Amino acid sequence: MDALCGSKFWDSNLSVHTDHPDLTPCFQNSLLAWVPCVYLWTALPCYLFYLWHHRRGYIVLSHLSRLKTVLGVLLWCVSWAELFYSFHGLVHGWAPAPVFFVTPLVVGVTMLLATLLIQYERLQGVQSSGVLIIFWFLCVVCAIIPFRSKILSAVEKGKILDPFRFTTFYIYFALVLLAFILSCFREKPPFFSPKNADPNPCPEANAGFLSRLFFSWFTKMAILGYRRPLEEEDLWSLNREDHSEVVVQRLLEAWKKHQKQAARHKAAVASGKTVSSEDEELLGDRPRPREASFLQALLSTFGPTFLLSMCFMLTQDLLSFVNPQLLSILIRFISNPMAPTWWGFLVAGLMFVCSLMQTVILHQYYHCMFAMGLRLRTGIIGVIYRKALVITSSVKRESTVGEMVNFMSVDAQRFMDLAPFLNLLWSTPLQIILAIYFLWQNLGPSVLAGVALMILLIPLNGAVAIKMRTFQVEQMKFKDSRIKLMSEILGGIKLLKLYAWEPSFLRQVEGIRQDELRLLRRSSYLHAMTIFIWICTPFLVTLITLGVYVSVDPNNVLDAEKAFVSVSLFNILKNPLTMLPLVISHLTQTSVSLKRIQHFLNQDEIDPQCVERKSITPGYAIIIDSGTFTWAKDLPPTLHSLDIQVQKGALVAVVGPVGSGKTSLVSALLGEMEKLEGKVYMKGSVAYVPQQAWIQNRTLQENVLFGQALDPKRYQKALEACALLADLEVLPGGDQTEIGEKTRVLVTHGISFLPQTDFIIVLADGQVSEVGTYPALLQRNGSFANFLHNYAPDNGEEHLEEDSRTALGDADDEEVLLIEDTLSSHTDLMDNESAMYEVRKQFMRQLSAMSSEGEGQGRTVPRRRLGLADKAQAAETKANGVLIEEEKVEMGRVKLNLFWDYAKAVGRCTTLAICLLYAGQSAAAIGANIWLSDWTNEAVVDGRQNNTSLRLGVYAALGILQGLLVVLSAITMAVGSVQAARLLHQALLHNKMRSPQSFFDTTPSGRILNRFSKDIYVIDEVLAPTFLTLLGSFYNSISTLVAIVVSTPLFAVVILPLAVLYVFVQRFYVATSRQLKRLESVSRSPIYSHFSETVAGCSVIRAYGRSQDFEAINDVKVDANQRSCYPNIASNRWLGIRVEFVGNCVVLFAALFAVIGRSSLSPGMVGLSVSYALQVTFALNWMIRMLSELESNIVAVERVKEYSRTETEAPWVVEGSRPPENWPQKGEVEFRNYSVRYRLGLELVLKDLSLHVRGGEKVGIVGRTGAGKSSMTLSLFRILEAAEGEILIDGLNVADIGLHDLRSRLTIIPQDPILFSGTLRMNLDPFDNYSEEDLWRALELSHLHTFVSSQPGGLDFQCSEGGENLSVGQRQLVCLARALLRKSRILVLDEATAAIDLETDDLIQATIRIQFETCTVLTIAHRLNTIMDYTRVLVLDKGTVAEFDSPTNLIAARGIFYGMARDAGLA
């Protein structure tokens, strides 16, 4: 280099050992000038490659672009002017040094490159160039030193030695400074970029480089969130690359590619190509077909982002070790009074710059990984959703809806949670190796003692983590069973109230909760242990290392440099060692999730070619040719050897006994079953009415249209055909009324339809037993004729229910309509029986006619009836037409009394003790470090320090005291948090069990369940650790400030401005973050509820060909959730950068004031001050994050409290007003001027009702929709409380006694046969009041004895959730058995309609007539034939008594009842 310059390249006397440092002219003209050029040429290939693959359309040549180009050209001219000046000198005999030719040439060519790059970026649509900003910045920084040198040299010599180069340099400096400033401004959006129609696009997409670097693009939202609570409209749209459709499509493509590879491998294995017989013998088995790897699909989709994040992580890891080395130099500087002052300032500046770079790079890394985590979740949810739409029935049976929702909610979330920590797998070992290397440099082999302790602690950490995991798994089981039980309780709450069974189920829930809390307490103690290890590890390692260091050799002196550089390195080491077990634990959880998802995605899918839709014999709508079908490949065929041909336009009925395969036939036609042999042909589109009505939580109109455009005429005809117009009048919002999870639906079919069909197919045992027209089958006297004679009266018009199936084809539009008889869960008599009959008669023909008008677009809608819940909601929501109000998002600041509520639940004394113990722990930690600082300042006599053992002993004592206080505070918190969890859950549970029925009618069960699951989980497991971490980081920050102020009192001057800045940032962040988290949690549940809804109705969705629409709806819902997730991630980065800037300022000022006050400071105090300052960034950042986390999570207490304070019903038992033991003896029921409304402020549903039912009377209750039949029975049980008047039973006013005393003395057979998961014994007798003989007797009378005795468990036969493993008829018989067990003097029978087959119905009616002969029976009748032999019939109309007399007298009176009986063919 000396030869290149013709002078010295480096002179340490000029540059280092002086009070006025400078660099040699050779250094300035060569290396310093080349640095920016080297950077640009190095970055160029990668940058060009990036630009080539990220074209965004060109940007129109703007004034800014022109100015930048002009500056580039001018800089090129200046460089070439210098080059020509050098040639000019060479020509005129004064030969300049070679560097004056090389540098202008290199700089000139680089400036030309920069100018060309400006234009190329413009053509590629780059609005802000990071590469060029860094280049111009380096040019300015590298020009600052010559800028100073040239002025100093001119001043010193009194003249300018080289005026030309002096002038060109300052022109060059002005131009690069201007170029740097201009590069910070961004260009307009590209000219041909797709026009963003979105009114609120994410500003990140068009943000400049610096804005992206410091997340300034988020500031606007932070300000808005501070000014007022954010709302959904304020959220930005997602960036294009984050949209579900883009992410899911990429992942699906990768997954399908890997599936094809796996299929090829499987085929090769099956054909035996891949493995020789010799290998097989060695392997002992044939190779297993390989499953497609979902991990590989994820890697190929998200791998490039992961590689970029690795670069960020590596840079950050290397930078984290720079500051301890700088601290070492700073302490040496303080120890050396002769060192020039500028050394100290330079080190302080470098520390600040290094910390700043670390901050920027770390947050870029986190942003990259968290965004990748979001995309991972989006992709996984989308792929699972799409798979759920195509899985076979056998797979559906294997994976419950709950499990599939878990894939989305739990498993996909695990991938997202793991993403930011994935790089720690390689980063942790790297950090440990680097830390040990630097520690060895510092302390020699003594470091091995500390490392050995750390290595010993890893298995301890691991063991604790495994044990916690075990507890967590067990606890999850209890939590699952508690939530499952709560879900069942909420589903059957009305039944529990009617039976007065709440205490039994309350005990069950509390029993599970006790086990859950026992495990929670244990895991809390383990958590206390992990906190102890976390806080004490760095201290113990430092103690052992320093102890060994001073003990092994008396000449080993512990000075400030060794002590505090080691402390800094151990602090760096603490993080990876703590994170490693957590990452491994996260990784094991995620690998389990990966296997679960992969297994699910590799499951069988429905064959879309199963039903041939293109070719079919002309004139036919459906043909099944030798069809054999099964529900699962491992099950025997359900339907075999079917040969069915249905002509176009034919009206076909499919009949047969229960289990003959009628439902299966419809499923086979839809392609839902697995076809083993034969062919199925079906022409045109399909309309399908499933057996169990599937309705979405949307408006009635949206449910009817089901994705089609509204054609008002056609829509009106559909409503008329389905007799929905009468209901629309009752509904508050008409067809815009939301119908949700409480909707009840009925499509009525009876055998009265059969004469109108063209064709009847009779099934028996999965085969066609008879085929023919109605008259032909009757004449044949086969199974069909026998069935008909048993159940149909002579006139064939009685509306008996039969589980029939109908298939209708229309010749004009080639549409096939498949209707399954719907199981109704709640129905009333229609407005009049004639309307019912007309609907029955005309239903098919009308649909047929309607379909022919609309080019194959006809769709049917199930007949919807208003149940009790609907009526309540209809009355309540007349004002706004919304069935269920949207869950409100809390606004604004979290109220302080919430923290107080939680503190009271934990215990006031406990809370105070925790705070004091933490303060004591921080004091002990400061004491230990000040003691260490004092120790390092101790005078060295004869090359060694005295009092080493005393120093070590006190240091150890202070450390152990700190550890003890930590453990005590954590254990105290554990005890307090478990108590709070117990109390809050108990209050919630007791309140909900006592809430009135109206609360459950108007509140979705999911919303209540959310309190018991998500919110209780937060109270159980999140609040306490968050509170402890917040306390820890708060005291940590205070300790740091105290330590710095003690060592450098001057630091107190900057505390106030830094604190103001910190609080300022904190206020902005917390307000915004809090609301973003609330919006995120509200937008999350629609994803899962929509998914559950989809899984339940996937056969309907497929039948109507709407799979793609539903995929799009799912994408929209996921994107809506991501819209609040993404700003939340950005808000954390925005905060991190700003808070860490405050922390970096603390480092800067601590070092700066140490340099300024070096004369009065000992090296030990400087070491203490700066090593504390280096930790403060983490503490400050963590403190705000935890404060925000606490604010977000404390809302759980608010939500639980809200539902713990809702209005409750009357007391269960009123002591001092209890009825006699044998009450009611007679069974007399009297209503006196009785009026009732569903809730305060609503209209009366029963008005001034007065009637008297004598003991032992059988009374049938009939009336139109909304007449008040249900209200009357509910009033009897005090589900509804009187507005006026009273009800007397045997002369006793029911309002004077407790609810359970009343309800336990009445018997009801409800319409919905609800069973709970558990034993049959528990379902019959949850309080164990009856003997074994009583139970068997009841089962015998209810015709269940044979079935139960045939089960291995007998009375302990396990009923599944909702009694799914029993038929509907059997469930109804269990309800009869319950009534027979209780057998009180009053029986209320809410008659079931289509829910049971005719056989079961006859059994129930016969049993009631015999067993309840002496009792008072009140029957809400849906079929008049069942009450024609009753004592009296009560006809209700609009909440009043219209008629009340014997059936004979009422028919003779020719009133309302006569009209009903006539329409039913009974009069």
CSV table of N, CA and C in Angstrom, one decimal, residues 768-841:
chain,number,residue,atom,x,y,z
A,768,VAL,N,-83.1,-54.1,-2.5
A,768,VAL,CA,-84.4,-53.8,-3.0
A,768,VAL,C,-85.3,-55.0,-2.8
A,769,SER,N,-86.3,-54.9,-2.0
A,769,SER,CA,-87.2,-56.0,-1.8
A,769,SER,C,-88.4,-55.9,-2.7
A,770,GLU,N,-89.0,-54.7,-2.9
A,770,GLU,CA,-90.1,-54.5,-3.8
A,770,GLU,C,-90.0,-53.2,-4.6
A,771,VAL,N,-90.5,-53.2,-5.8
A,771,VAL,CA,-90.5,-52.0,-6.6
A,771,VAL,C,-91.9,-51.9,-7.3
A,772,GLY,N,-92.5,-50.7,-7.4
A,772,GLY,CA,-93.7,-50.6,-8.1
A,772,GLY,C,-94.5,-49.4,-7.8
A,773,THR,N,-95.7,-49.3,-8.4
A,773,THR,CA,-96.5,-48.1,-8.0
A,773,THR,C,-97.3,-48.4,-6.8
A,774,TYR,N,-97.9,-47.4,-6.2
A,774,TYR,CA,-98.6,-47.6,-4.9
A,774,TYR,C,-99.7,-48.7,-5.0
A,775,PRO,N,-100.6,-48.6,-6.0
A,775,PRO,CA,-101.7,-49.6,-6.0
A,775,PRO,C,-101.1,-51.0,-6.3
A,776,ALA,N,-100.1,-51.1,-7.1
A,776,ALA,CA,-99.5,-52.4,-7.4
A,776,ALA,C,-98.9,-53.1,-6.2
A,777,LEU,N,-98.2,-52.3,-5.4
A,777,LEU,CA,-97.6,-52.8,-4.2
A,777,LEU,C,-98.7,-53.3,-3.1
A,778,LEU,N,-99.8,-52.5,-3.1
A,778,LEU,CA,-100.8,-52.9,-2.1
A,778,LEU,C,-101.5,-54.2,-2.5
A,779,GLN,N,-101.7,-54.4,-3.8
A,779,GLN,CA,-102.3,-55.6,-4.3
A,779,GLN,C,-101.4,-56.8,-4.1
A,780,ARG,N,-100.1,-56.6,-4.1
A,780,ARG,CA,-99.1,-57.7,-4.0
A,780,ARG,C,-99.1,-58.3,-2.6
A,781,ASN,N,-99.6,-57.5,-1.6
A,781,ASN,CA,-99.7,-58.0,-0.2
A,781,ASN,C,-98.3,-58.4,0.4
A,782,GLY,N,-97.3,-57.7,0.0
A,782,GLY,CA,-95.9,-58.0,0.5
A,782,GLY,C,-95.7,-57.2,1.8
A,783,SER,N,-94.4,-57.0,2.0
A,783,SER,CA,-93.9,-56.3,3.3
A,783,SER,C,-94.5,-54.9,3.3
A,784,PHE,N,-94.6,-54.2,2.1
A,784,PHE,CA,-95.1,-52.8,2.1
A,784,PHE,C,-96.5,-52.8,2.5
A,785,ALA,N,-97.3,-53.7,1.9
A,785,ALA,CA,-98.8,-53.7,2.3
A,785,ALA,C,-99.0,-54.0,3.7
A,786,ASN,N,-98.2,-54.9,4.3
A,786,ASN,CA,-98.4,-55.2,5.8
A,786,ASN,C,-98.0,-54.0,6.6
A,787,PHE,N,-96.9,-53.3,6.2
A,787,PHE,CA,-96.5,-52.1,6.9
A,787,PHE,C,-97.6,-51.1,6.9
A,788,LEU,N,-98.2,-50.9,5.7
A,788,LEU,CA,-99.2,-49.8,5.6
A,788,LEU,C,-100.5,-50.2,6.4
A,789,HIS,N,-100.9,-51.4,6.4
A,789,HIS,CA,-102.1,-51.8,7.1
A,789,HIS,C,-101.9,-51.6,8.6
A,790,ASN,N,-100.7,-51.9,9.1
A,790,ASN,CA,-100.4,-51.7,10.5
A,790,ASN,C,-100.6,-50.3,11.0
A,791,TYR,N,-100.1,-49.3,10.1
A,791,TYR,CA,-99.9,-48.0,10.6
A,791,TYR,C,-100.9,-46.9,10.0
A,792,ALA,N,-101.5,-47.3,8.9
A,792,ALA,CA,-102.4,-46.3,8.3
A,792,ALA,C,-103.8,-46.6,8.5
A,793,PRO,N,-104.6,-45.6,8.9
A,793,PRO,CA,-106.1,-45.8,9.0
A,793,PRO,C,-106.7,-45.9,7.6
A,794,ASP,N,-107.9,-46.3,7.5
A,794,ASP,CA,-108.6,-46.5,6.3
A,794,ASP,C,-108.5,-45.4,5.3
A,795,ASN,N,-108.7,-44.1,5.8
A,795,ASN,CA,-108.8,-43.0,4.8
A,795,ASN,C,-107.4,-42.6,4.4
A,796,GLY,N,-106.3,-43.1,5.0
A,796,GLY,CA,-105.0,-42.8,4.5
A,796,GLY,C,-104.6,-41.4,4.6
A,797,GLU,N,-105.3,-40.6,5.4
A,797,GLU,CA,-105.0,-39.2,5.5
A,797,GLU,C,-104.5,-38.8,6.9
A,798,GLU,N,-104.4,-39.7,7.8
A,798,GLU,CA,-103.9,-39.3,9.1
A,798,GLU,C,-102.4,-39.1,8.9
A,799,HIS,N,-101.9,-38.0,9.6
A,799,HIS,CA,-100.5,-37.6,9.3
A,799,HIS,C,-99.5,-38.3,10.2
A,800,LEU,N,-99.4,-39.6,10.0
A,800,LEU,CA,-98.4,-40.4,10.8
A,800,LEU,C,-97.1,-40.2,10.1
A,801,GLU,N,-96.0,-40.3,11.0
A,801,GLU,CA,-94.7,-40.1,10.5
A,801,GLU,C,-94.1,-41.4,10.0
A,802,GLU,N,-93.4,-41.3,8.9
A,802,GLU,CA,-92.7,-42.5,8.5
A,802,GLU,C,-91.3,-42.1,7.9
A,803,ASP,N,-90.3,-42.8,8.2
A,803,ASP,CA,-89.0,-42.4,7.8
A,803,ASP,C,-88.8,-42.7,6.3
A,804,SER,N,-89.5,-41.9,5.5
A,804,SER,CA,-89.4,-42.1,4.1
A,804,SER,C,-88.4,-41.3,3.4
A,805,ARG,N,-88.0,-41.7,2.1
A,805,ARG,CA,-87.1,-41.0,1.3
A,805,ARG,C,-87.7,-40.7,0.0
A,806,THR,N,-87.5,-39.6,-0.6
A,806,THR,CA,-88.1,-39.2,-1.8
A,806,THR,C,-87.0,-38.8,-2.8
A,807,ALA,N,-87.1,-39.2,-4.0
A,807,ALA,CA,-86.2,-38.6,-5.1
A,807,ALA,C,-87.1,-38.1,-6.2
A,808,LEU,N,-86.9,-36.9,-6.6
A,808,LEU,CA,-87.7,-36.3,-7.6
A,808,LEU,C,-86.9,-35.8,-8.8
A,809,GLY,N,-87.2,-36.2,-9.9
A,809,GLY,CA,-86.5,-35.7,-11.1
A,809,GLY,C,-87.4,-34.9,-12.0
A,810,ASP,N,-87.0,-33.9,-12.6
A,810,ASP,CA,-87.9,-33.1,-13.4
A,810,ASP,C,-87.4,-33.1,-14.9
A,811,ALA,N,-88.3,-33.4,-15.8
A,811,ALA,CA,-87.9,-33.6,-17.2
A,811,ALA,C,-87.3,-32.4,-17.8
A,812,ASP,N,-87.9,-31.2,-17.4
A,812,ASP,CA,-87.5,-30.0,-18.1
A,812,ASP,C,-86.1,-29.6,-17.8
A,813,ASP,N,-85.7,-29.7,-16.5
A,813,ASP,CA,-84.4,-29.0,-16.2
A,813,ASP,C,-83.4,-30.0,-15.7
A,814,GLU,N,-83.7,-31.3,-15.7
A,814,GLU,CA,-82.7,-32.3,-15.3
A,814,GLU,C,-82.1,-32.0,-13.9
A,815,GLU,N,-83.0,-31.7,-13.0
A,815,GLU,CA,-82.5,-31.5,-11.6
A,815,GLU,C,-83.0,-32.7,-10.8
A,816,VAL,N,-82.2,-33.2,-9.9
A,816,VAL,CA,-82.6,-34.3,-9.0
A,816,VAL,C,-82.8,-33.7,-7.6
A,817,LEU,N,-83.9,-34.0,-7.0
A,817,LEU,CA,-84.2,-33.5,-5.6
A,817,LEU,C,-84.1,-34.7,-4.7
A,818,LEU,N,-83.3,-34.6,-3.7
A,818,LEU,CA,-83.2,-35.7,-2.7
A,818,LEU,C,-83.7,-35.2,-1.3
A,819,ILE,N,-84.8,-35.8,-0.8
A,819,ILE,CA,-85.2,-35.3,0.5
A,819,ILE,C,-85.2,-36.5,1.5
A,820,GLU,N,-84.6,-36.2,2.6
A,820,GLU,CA,-84.6,-37.2,3.7
A,820,GLU,C,-85.6,-36.7,4.8
A,821,ASP,N,-86.3,-37.6,5.4
A,821,ASP,CA,-87.2,-37.2,6.4
A,821,ASP,C,-86.5,-36.6,7.6
A,822,THR,N,-86.8,-35.3,7.9
A,822,THR,CA,-86.0,-34.6,8.9
A,822,THR,C,-86.4,-35.0,10.3
A,823,LEU,N,-85.5,-35.2,11.2
A,823,LEU,CA,-85.8,-35.4,12.6
A,823,LEU,C,-86.0,-34.1,13.2
A,824,SER,N,-87.2,-33.8,13.6
A,824,SER,CA,-87.5,-32.5,14.2
A,824,SER,C,-87.2,-32.5,15.7
A,825,SER,N,-86.6,-31.4,16.1
A,825,SER,CA,-86.3,-31.4,17.6
A,825,SER,C,-87.4,-30.6,18.3
A,826,HIS,N,-88.1,-29.7,17.6
A,826,HIS,CA,-89.1,-29.0,18.4
A,826,HIS,C,-90.2,-28.4,17.4
A,827,THR,N,-91.4,-28.9,17.5
A,827,THR,CA,-92.4,-28.4,16.6
A,827,THR,C,-93.7,-28.1,17.3
A,828,ASP,N,-94.5,-27.2,16.7
A,828,ASP,CA,-95.9,-27.0,17.2
A,828,ASP,C,-96.8,-27.3,16.1
A,829,LEU,N,-98.1,-27.3,16.5
A,829,LEU,CA,-99.1,-27.5,15.4
A,829,LEU,C,-99.0,-26.3,14.5
A,830,MET,N,-99.2,-26.5,13.2
A,830,MET,CA,-99.2,-25.4,12.3
A,830,MET,C,-100.4,-24.5,12.5
A,831,ASP,N,-100.4,-23.4,11.9
A,831,ASP,CA,-101.5,-22.5,12.0
A,831,ASP,C,-102.9,-23.1,11.8
A,832,ASN,N,-103.0,-24.0,10.9
A,832,ASN,CA,-104.2,-24.9,10.8
A,832,ASN,C,-103.8,-26.2,10.1
A,833,GLU,N,-104.5,-27.2,10.5
A,833,GLU,CA,-104.1,-28.6,10.0
A,833,GLU,C,-104.3,-28.6,8.5
A,834,SER,N,-105.3,-27.9,8.0
A,834,SER,CA,-105.5,-27.9,6.5
A,834,SER,C,-104.3,-27.4,5.7
A,835,ALA,N,-103.7,-26.4,6.3
A,835,ALA,CA,-102.4,-25.9,5.6
A,835,ALA,C,-101.4,-27.0,5.6
A,836,MET,N,-101.3,-27.7,6.7
A,836,MET,CA,-100.3,-28.8,6.8
A,836,MET,C,-100.6,-29.8,5.7
A,837,TYR,N,-101.9,-30.2,5.6
A,837,TYR,CA,-102.2,-31.2,4.7
A,837,TYR,C,-102.0,-30.7,3.2
A,838,GLU,N,-102.3,-29.5,3.0
A,838,GLU,CA,-102.1,-28.9,1.6
A,838,GLU,C,-100.6,-28.9,1.3
A,839,VAL,N,-99.8,-28.5,2.2
A,839,VAL,CA,-98.3,-28.6,2.0
A,839,VAL,C,-97.9,-30.0,1.6
A,840,ARG,N,-98.4,-30.9,2.4
A,840,ARG,CA,-98.0,-32.3,2.2
A,840,ARG,C,-98.4,-32.7,0.8
A,841,LYS,N,-99.6,-32.4,0.4
A,841,LYS,CA,-100.1,-32.8,-0.9
A,841,LYS,C,-99.4,-32.2,-2.1
